Tab-separated table of C-alpha atoms in Angstrom:
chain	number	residue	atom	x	y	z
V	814	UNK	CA	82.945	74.721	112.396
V	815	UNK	CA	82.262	75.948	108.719
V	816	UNK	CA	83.795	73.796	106.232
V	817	UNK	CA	85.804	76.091	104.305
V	818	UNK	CA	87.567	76.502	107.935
V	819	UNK	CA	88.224	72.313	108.205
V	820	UNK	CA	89.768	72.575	104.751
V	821	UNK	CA	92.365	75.134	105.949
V	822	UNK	CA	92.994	73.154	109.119
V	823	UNK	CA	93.531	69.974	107.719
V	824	UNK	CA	95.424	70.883	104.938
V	825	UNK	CA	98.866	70.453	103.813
V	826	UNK	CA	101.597	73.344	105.594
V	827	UNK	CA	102.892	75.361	103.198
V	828	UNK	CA	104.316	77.424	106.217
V	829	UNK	CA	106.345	74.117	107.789
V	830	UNK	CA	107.006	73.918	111.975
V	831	UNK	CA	110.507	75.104	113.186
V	832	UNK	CA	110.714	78.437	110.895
V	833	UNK	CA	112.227	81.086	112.052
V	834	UNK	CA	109.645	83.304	112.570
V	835	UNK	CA	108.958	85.351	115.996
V	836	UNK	CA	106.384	84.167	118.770
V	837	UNK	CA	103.155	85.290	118.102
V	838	UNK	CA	104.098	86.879	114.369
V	839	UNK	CA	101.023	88.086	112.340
V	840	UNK	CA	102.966	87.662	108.605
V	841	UNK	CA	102.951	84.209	109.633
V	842	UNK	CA	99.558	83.442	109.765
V	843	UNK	CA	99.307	85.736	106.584
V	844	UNK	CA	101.221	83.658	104.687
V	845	UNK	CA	99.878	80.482	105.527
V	846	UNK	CA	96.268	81.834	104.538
V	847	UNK	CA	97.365	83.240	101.654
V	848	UNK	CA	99.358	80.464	99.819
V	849	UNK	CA	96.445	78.000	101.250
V	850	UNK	CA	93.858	79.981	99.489
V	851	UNK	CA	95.400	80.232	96.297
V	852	UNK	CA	96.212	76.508	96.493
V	853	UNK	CA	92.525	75.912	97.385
V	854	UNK	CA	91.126	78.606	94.215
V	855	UNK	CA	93.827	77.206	92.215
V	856	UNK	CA	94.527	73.476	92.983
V	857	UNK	CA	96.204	72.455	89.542
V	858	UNK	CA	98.811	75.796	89.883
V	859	UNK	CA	101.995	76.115	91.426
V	860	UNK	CA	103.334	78.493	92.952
V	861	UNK	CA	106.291	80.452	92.928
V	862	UNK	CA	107.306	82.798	96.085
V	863	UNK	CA	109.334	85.576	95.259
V	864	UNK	CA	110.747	87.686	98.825
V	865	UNK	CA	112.779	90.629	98.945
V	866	UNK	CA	115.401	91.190	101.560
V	867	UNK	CA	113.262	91.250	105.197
V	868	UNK	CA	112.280	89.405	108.084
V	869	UNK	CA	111.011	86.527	105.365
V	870	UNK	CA	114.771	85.787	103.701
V	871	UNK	CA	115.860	84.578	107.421
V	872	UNK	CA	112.443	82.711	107.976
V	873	UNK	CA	112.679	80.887	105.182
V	874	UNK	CA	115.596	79.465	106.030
V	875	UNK	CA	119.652	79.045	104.571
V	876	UNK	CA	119.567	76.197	101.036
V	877	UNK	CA	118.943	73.368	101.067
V	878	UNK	CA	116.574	74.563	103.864
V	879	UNK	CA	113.165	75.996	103.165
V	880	UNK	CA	110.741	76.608	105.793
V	881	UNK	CA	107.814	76.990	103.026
V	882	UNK	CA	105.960	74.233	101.029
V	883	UNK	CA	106.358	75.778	98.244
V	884	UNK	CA	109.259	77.169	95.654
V	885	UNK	CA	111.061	80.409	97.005
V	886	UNK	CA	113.590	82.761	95.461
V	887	UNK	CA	115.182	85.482	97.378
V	888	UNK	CA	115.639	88.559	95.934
V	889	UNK	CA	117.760	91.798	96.754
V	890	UNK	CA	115.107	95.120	98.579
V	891	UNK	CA	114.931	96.848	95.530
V	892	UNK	CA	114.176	94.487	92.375
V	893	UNK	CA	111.192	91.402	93.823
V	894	UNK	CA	108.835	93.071	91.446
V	895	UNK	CA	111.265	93.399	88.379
V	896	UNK	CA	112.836	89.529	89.206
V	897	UNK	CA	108.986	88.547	89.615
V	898	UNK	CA	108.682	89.890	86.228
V	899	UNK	CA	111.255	87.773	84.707
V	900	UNK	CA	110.112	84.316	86.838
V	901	UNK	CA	106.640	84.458	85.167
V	902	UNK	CA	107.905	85.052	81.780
V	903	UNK	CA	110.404	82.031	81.956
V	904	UNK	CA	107.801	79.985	82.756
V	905	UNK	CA	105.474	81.225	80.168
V	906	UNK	CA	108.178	80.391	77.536
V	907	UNK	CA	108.361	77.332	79.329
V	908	UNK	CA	104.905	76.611	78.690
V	909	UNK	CA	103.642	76.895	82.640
V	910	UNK	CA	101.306	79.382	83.077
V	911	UNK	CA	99.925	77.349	85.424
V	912	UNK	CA	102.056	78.451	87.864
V	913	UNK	CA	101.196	81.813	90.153
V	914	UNK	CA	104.290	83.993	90.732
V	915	UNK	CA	103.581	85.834	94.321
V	916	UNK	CA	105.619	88.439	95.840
V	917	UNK	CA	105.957	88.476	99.642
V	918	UNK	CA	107.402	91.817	100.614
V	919	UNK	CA	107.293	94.236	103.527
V	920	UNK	CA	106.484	97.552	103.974
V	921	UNK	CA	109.898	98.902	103.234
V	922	UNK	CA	110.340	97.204	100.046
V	923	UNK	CA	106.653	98.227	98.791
V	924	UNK	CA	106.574	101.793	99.794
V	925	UNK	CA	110.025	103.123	99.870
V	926	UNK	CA	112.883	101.110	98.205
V	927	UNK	CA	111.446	99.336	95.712
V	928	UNK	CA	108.707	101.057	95.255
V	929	UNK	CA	110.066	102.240	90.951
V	930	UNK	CA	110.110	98.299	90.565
V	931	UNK	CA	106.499	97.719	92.131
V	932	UNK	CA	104.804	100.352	89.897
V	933	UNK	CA	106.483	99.469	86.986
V	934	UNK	CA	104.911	96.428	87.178
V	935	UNK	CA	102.317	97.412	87.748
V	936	UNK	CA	102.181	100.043	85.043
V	937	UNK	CA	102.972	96.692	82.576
V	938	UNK	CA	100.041	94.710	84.238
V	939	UNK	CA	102.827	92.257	84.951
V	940	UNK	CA	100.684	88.787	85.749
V	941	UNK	CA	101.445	89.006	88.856
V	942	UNK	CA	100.121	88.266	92.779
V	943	UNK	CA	101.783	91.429	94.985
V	944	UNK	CA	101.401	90.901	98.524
V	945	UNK	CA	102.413	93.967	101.114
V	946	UNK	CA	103.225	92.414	104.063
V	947	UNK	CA	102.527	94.986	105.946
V	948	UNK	CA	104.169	95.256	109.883
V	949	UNK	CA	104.479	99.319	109.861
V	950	UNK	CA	108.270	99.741	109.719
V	951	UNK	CA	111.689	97.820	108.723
V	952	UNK	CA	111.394	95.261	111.775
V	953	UNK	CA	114.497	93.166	110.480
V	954	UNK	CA	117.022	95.536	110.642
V	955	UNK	CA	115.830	96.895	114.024
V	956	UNK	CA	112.645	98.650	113.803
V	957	UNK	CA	112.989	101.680	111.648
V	958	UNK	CA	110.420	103.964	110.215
V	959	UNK	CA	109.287	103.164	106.909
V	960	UNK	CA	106.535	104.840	104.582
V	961	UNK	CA	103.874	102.254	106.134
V	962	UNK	CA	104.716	103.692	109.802
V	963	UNK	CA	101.422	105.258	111.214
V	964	UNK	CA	101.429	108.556	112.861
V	965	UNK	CA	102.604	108.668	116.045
V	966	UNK	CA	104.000	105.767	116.263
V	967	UNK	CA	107.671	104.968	117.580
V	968	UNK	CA	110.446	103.570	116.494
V	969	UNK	CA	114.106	103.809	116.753
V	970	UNK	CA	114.127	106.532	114.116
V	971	UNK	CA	111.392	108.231	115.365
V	972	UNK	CA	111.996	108.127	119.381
V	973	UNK	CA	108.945	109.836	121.507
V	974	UNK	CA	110.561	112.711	121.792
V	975	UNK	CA	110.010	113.378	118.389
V	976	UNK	CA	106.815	110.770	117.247
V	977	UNK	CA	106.205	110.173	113.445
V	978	UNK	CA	104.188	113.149	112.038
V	979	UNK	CA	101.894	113.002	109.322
V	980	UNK	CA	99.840	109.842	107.863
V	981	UNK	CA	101.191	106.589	106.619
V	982	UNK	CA	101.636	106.605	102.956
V	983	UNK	CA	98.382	105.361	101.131
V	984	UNK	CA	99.737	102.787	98.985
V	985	UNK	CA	95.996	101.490	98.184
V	986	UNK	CA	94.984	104.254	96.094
V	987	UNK	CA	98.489	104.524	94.847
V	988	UNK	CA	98.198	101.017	93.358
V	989	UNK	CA	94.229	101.119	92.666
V	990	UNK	CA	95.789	104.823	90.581
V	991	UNK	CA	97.826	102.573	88.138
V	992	UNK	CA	94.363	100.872	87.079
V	993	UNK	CA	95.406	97.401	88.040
V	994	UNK	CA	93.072	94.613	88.167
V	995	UNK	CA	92.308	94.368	91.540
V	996	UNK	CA	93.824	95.455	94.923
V	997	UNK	CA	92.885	94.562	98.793
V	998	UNK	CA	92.739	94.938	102.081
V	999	UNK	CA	93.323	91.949	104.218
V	1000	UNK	CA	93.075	90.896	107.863
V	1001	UNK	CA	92.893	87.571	110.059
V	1002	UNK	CA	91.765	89.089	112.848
V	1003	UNK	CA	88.847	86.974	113.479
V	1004	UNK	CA	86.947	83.799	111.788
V	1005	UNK	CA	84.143	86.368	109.772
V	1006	UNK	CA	87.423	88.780	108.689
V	1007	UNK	CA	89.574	85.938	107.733
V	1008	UNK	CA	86.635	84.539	105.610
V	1009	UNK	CA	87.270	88.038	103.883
V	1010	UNK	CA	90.941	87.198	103.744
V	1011	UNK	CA	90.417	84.402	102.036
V	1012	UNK	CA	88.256	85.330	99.420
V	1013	UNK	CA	89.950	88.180	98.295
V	1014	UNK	CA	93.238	85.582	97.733
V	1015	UNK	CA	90.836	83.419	95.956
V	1016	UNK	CA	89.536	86.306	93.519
V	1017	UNK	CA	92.870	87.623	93.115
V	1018	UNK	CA	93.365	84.142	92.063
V	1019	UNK	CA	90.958	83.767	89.133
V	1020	UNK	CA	92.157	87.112	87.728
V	1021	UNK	CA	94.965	87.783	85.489
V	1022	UNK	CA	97.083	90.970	85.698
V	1023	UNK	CA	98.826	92.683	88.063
V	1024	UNK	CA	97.019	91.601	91.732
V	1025	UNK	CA	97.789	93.769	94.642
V	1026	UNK	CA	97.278	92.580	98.338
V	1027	UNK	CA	97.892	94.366	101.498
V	1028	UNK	CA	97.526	92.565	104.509
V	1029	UNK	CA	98.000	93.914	107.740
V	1030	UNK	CA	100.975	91.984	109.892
V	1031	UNK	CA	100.821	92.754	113.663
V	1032	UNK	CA	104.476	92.260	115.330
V	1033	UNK	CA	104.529	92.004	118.914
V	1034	UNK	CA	108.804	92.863	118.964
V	1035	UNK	CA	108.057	95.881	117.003
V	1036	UNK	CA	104.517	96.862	118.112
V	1037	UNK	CA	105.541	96.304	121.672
V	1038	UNK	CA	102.918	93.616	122.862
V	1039	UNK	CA	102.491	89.996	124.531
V	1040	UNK	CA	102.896	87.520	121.597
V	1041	UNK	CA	99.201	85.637	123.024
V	1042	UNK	CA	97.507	89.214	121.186
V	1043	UNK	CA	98.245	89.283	117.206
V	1044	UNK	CA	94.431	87.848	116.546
V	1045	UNK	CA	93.166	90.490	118.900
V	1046	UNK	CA	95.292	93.524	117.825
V	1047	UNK	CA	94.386	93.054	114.447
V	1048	UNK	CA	90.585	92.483	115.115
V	1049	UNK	CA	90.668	95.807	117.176
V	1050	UNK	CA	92.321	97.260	113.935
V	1051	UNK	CA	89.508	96.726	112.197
V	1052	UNK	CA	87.043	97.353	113.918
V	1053	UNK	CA	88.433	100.578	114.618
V	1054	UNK	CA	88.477	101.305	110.912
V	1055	UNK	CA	92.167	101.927	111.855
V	1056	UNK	CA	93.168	99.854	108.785
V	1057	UNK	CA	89.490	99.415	106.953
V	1058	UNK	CA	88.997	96.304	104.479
V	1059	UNK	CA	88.301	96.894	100.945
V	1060	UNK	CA	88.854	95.879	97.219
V	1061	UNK	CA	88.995	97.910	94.348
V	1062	UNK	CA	87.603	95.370	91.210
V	1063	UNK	CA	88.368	96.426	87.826
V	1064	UNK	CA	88.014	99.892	88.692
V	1065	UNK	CA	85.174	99.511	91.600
V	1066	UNK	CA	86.040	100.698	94.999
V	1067	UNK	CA	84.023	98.675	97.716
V	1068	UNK	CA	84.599	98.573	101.856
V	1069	UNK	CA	83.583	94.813	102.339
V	1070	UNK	CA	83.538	95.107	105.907
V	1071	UNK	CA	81.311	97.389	107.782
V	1072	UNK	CA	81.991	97.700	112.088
V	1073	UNK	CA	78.382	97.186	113.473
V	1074	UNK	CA	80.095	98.931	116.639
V	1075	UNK	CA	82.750	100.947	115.965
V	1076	UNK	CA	85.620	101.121	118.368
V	1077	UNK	CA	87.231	103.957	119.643
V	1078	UNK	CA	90.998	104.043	118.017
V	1079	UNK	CA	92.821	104.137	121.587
V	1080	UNK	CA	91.189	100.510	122.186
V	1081	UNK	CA	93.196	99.765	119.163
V	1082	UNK	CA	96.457	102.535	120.136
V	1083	UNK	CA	96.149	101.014	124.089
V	1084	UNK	CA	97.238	97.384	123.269
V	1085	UNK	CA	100.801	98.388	121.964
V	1086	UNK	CA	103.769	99.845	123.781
V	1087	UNK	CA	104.356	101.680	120.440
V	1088	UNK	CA	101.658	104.404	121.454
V	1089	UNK	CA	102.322	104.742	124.371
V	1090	UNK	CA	103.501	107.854	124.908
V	1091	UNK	CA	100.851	109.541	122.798
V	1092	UNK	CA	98.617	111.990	124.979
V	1093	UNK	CA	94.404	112.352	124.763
V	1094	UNK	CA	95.342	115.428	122.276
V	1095	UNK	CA	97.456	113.228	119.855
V	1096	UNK	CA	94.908	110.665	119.590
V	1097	UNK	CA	92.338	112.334	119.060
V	1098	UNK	CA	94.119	113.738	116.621
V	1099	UNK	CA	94.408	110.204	114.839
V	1100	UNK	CA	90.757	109.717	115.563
V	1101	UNK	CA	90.342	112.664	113.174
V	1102	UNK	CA	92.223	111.243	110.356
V	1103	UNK	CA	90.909	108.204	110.593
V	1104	UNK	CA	87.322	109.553	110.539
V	1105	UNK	CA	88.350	111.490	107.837
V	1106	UNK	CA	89.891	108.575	105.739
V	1107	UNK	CA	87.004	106.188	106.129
V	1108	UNK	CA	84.298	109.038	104.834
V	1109	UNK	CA	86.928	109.629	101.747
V	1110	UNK	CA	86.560	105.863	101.446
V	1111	UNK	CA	83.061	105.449	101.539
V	1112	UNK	CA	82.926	108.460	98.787
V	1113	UNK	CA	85.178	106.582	96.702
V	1114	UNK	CA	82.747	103.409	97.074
V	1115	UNK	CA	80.210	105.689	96.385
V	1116	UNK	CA	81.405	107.568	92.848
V	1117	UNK	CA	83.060	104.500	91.379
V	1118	UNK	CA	79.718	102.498	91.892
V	1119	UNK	CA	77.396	105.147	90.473
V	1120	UNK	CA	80.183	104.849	87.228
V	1121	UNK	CA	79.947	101.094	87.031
V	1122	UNK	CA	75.986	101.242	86.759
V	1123	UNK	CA	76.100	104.034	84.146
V	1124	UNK	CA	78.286	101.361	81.714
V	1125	UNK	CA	76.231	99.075	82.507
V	1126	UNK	CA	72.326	100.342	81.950
């Protein structure tokens, strides 16, 4: 086993036993690979956790009771971003800048109701680490559609009758728009893509600025699928190039994961009861888009890097 993987293993929970979370949640191995690579980058820093109303206010548990090893302050949907704001520049008057202030929100409070607060932010280059936790719809309140809901998925506000139309919102190039430091893709899918995981939370970590990370949280109760198949959903999500891994660096856009094989996206649309009423028509209908997104993508990669060597020669 690779070193790097005994480190995480044996290392201190910041995500303690008997949370609150659902069997087989994805967030939940999200978060515990997130805050243990940013303790790992950043050793000597604390760290802050700021949520916004979501599945993660109940998980964490009632005061005195907190479910994380580490500090967390519960915000309302609309403000994490703006409160986040005002955390790290207490402490900076307070002389700790050692500390990293990270946002844990969902899809609903990133792309829809708090979404002013999030790009004011990031307008400001707040000093920030902004991680979308991102399960595809407001799971806590009953699984509603939210701006991170993929096409043809249901949900209680989008029945199969009438499936979601139209592409989830692209919050990635909205955030990479702002010119922030840095924003990712993230996935622990599998021990080679949660290697990639890892070191985008550890580059996000040796930056300053505002830091955006969107990781990808698989939820059987709202996906519809045996709790035993988060790891594998996600994997097949991947290497689908249904939700593609990248980073944008100072500007740079680069896919840091390349499928050797490509999957078909029904191997990916096939393992959740959320698609499945779609018919052959429908998704190959999201096989188009998603063809279409990963060739925008690669054009992106493309331009940017041809700008970065003209600065530099």
């Amino acid at each position: 086993m690779a070193a790097w993987l005994d480190e995480v293993i044996s290392a201190e929970p910041l995500l303690l036993p008997g949370h609150a979370a659902c069997a087989g949640c994805g967030p939940a191995i999200n978060v515990r690979h997130v805050l243990g690579a940013l303790t790992t980058a950043t050793p000597n820093h604390k760290i802050v956790l700021v949520v916004p109303a979501s599945c993660w206010t109940i998980i964490a548990g009632v005061w005195p009771v907190n479910a994380f090893g580490v500090t967390v302050y519960l915000t309302p949907f609309a403000s994490a971003a703006a409160e986040a704001s005002g955390i790290k520049a207490a402490l900076g008057l307070r002389g700790e800048d050692d500390t990293h202030v990270v946002v844990w929100g969902g899809d609903g409070s990133t792309n829809d109701i708090g979404f002013s607060t999030v790009s004011a932010a990031a307008e400001r280059n707040e000093d920030l680490i902004y991680v979308l936790n991102d399960n595809e719809a407001y799971m806590n309140t009953g699984v509603q559609k939210s701006g991170g809901t993929p096409e043809g998925a249901w949900t209680t506000t989008t029945p199969t009758a009438a499936p979601r139309e139209g592409t989830k919102k692209d919050v990635d190039r909205i955030m990479a728009a702002h010119g922030i430091p840095y924003v990712a893709t993230l996935a622990a899918g599998s021990v080679p893509l949660l290697k990639d995981f890892r070191a985008k939370v550890a580059r996000a970590a040796e930056l300053e600025g505002f830091r955006f990370l969107h990781a990808l949280g698989a939820c059987p109760p709202g996906w519809r699928y045996s709790t035993d198949q988060s790891v594998e959903i996600v994997r097949r999500a991947v290497e689908s190039r249904y939700f593609p891994l990248l980073e944008v660096d100072a500007g740079t856009w680069r896919i840091t994961y390349r499928p050797k094989h490509p999957l078909p996206v029904s191997d990916f649309l096939t393992t959740q009861g959320r698609f499945a009423h779609l018919s052959e028509e429908q998704i190959a209908l999201v096989q188009r888009h998603i063809d279409e997104r990963w060739d925008r993508l690669g054009r992106l990669e493309a331009a940017t890097s041809i700008q970065t060597e003209g600065v530099t020669t």
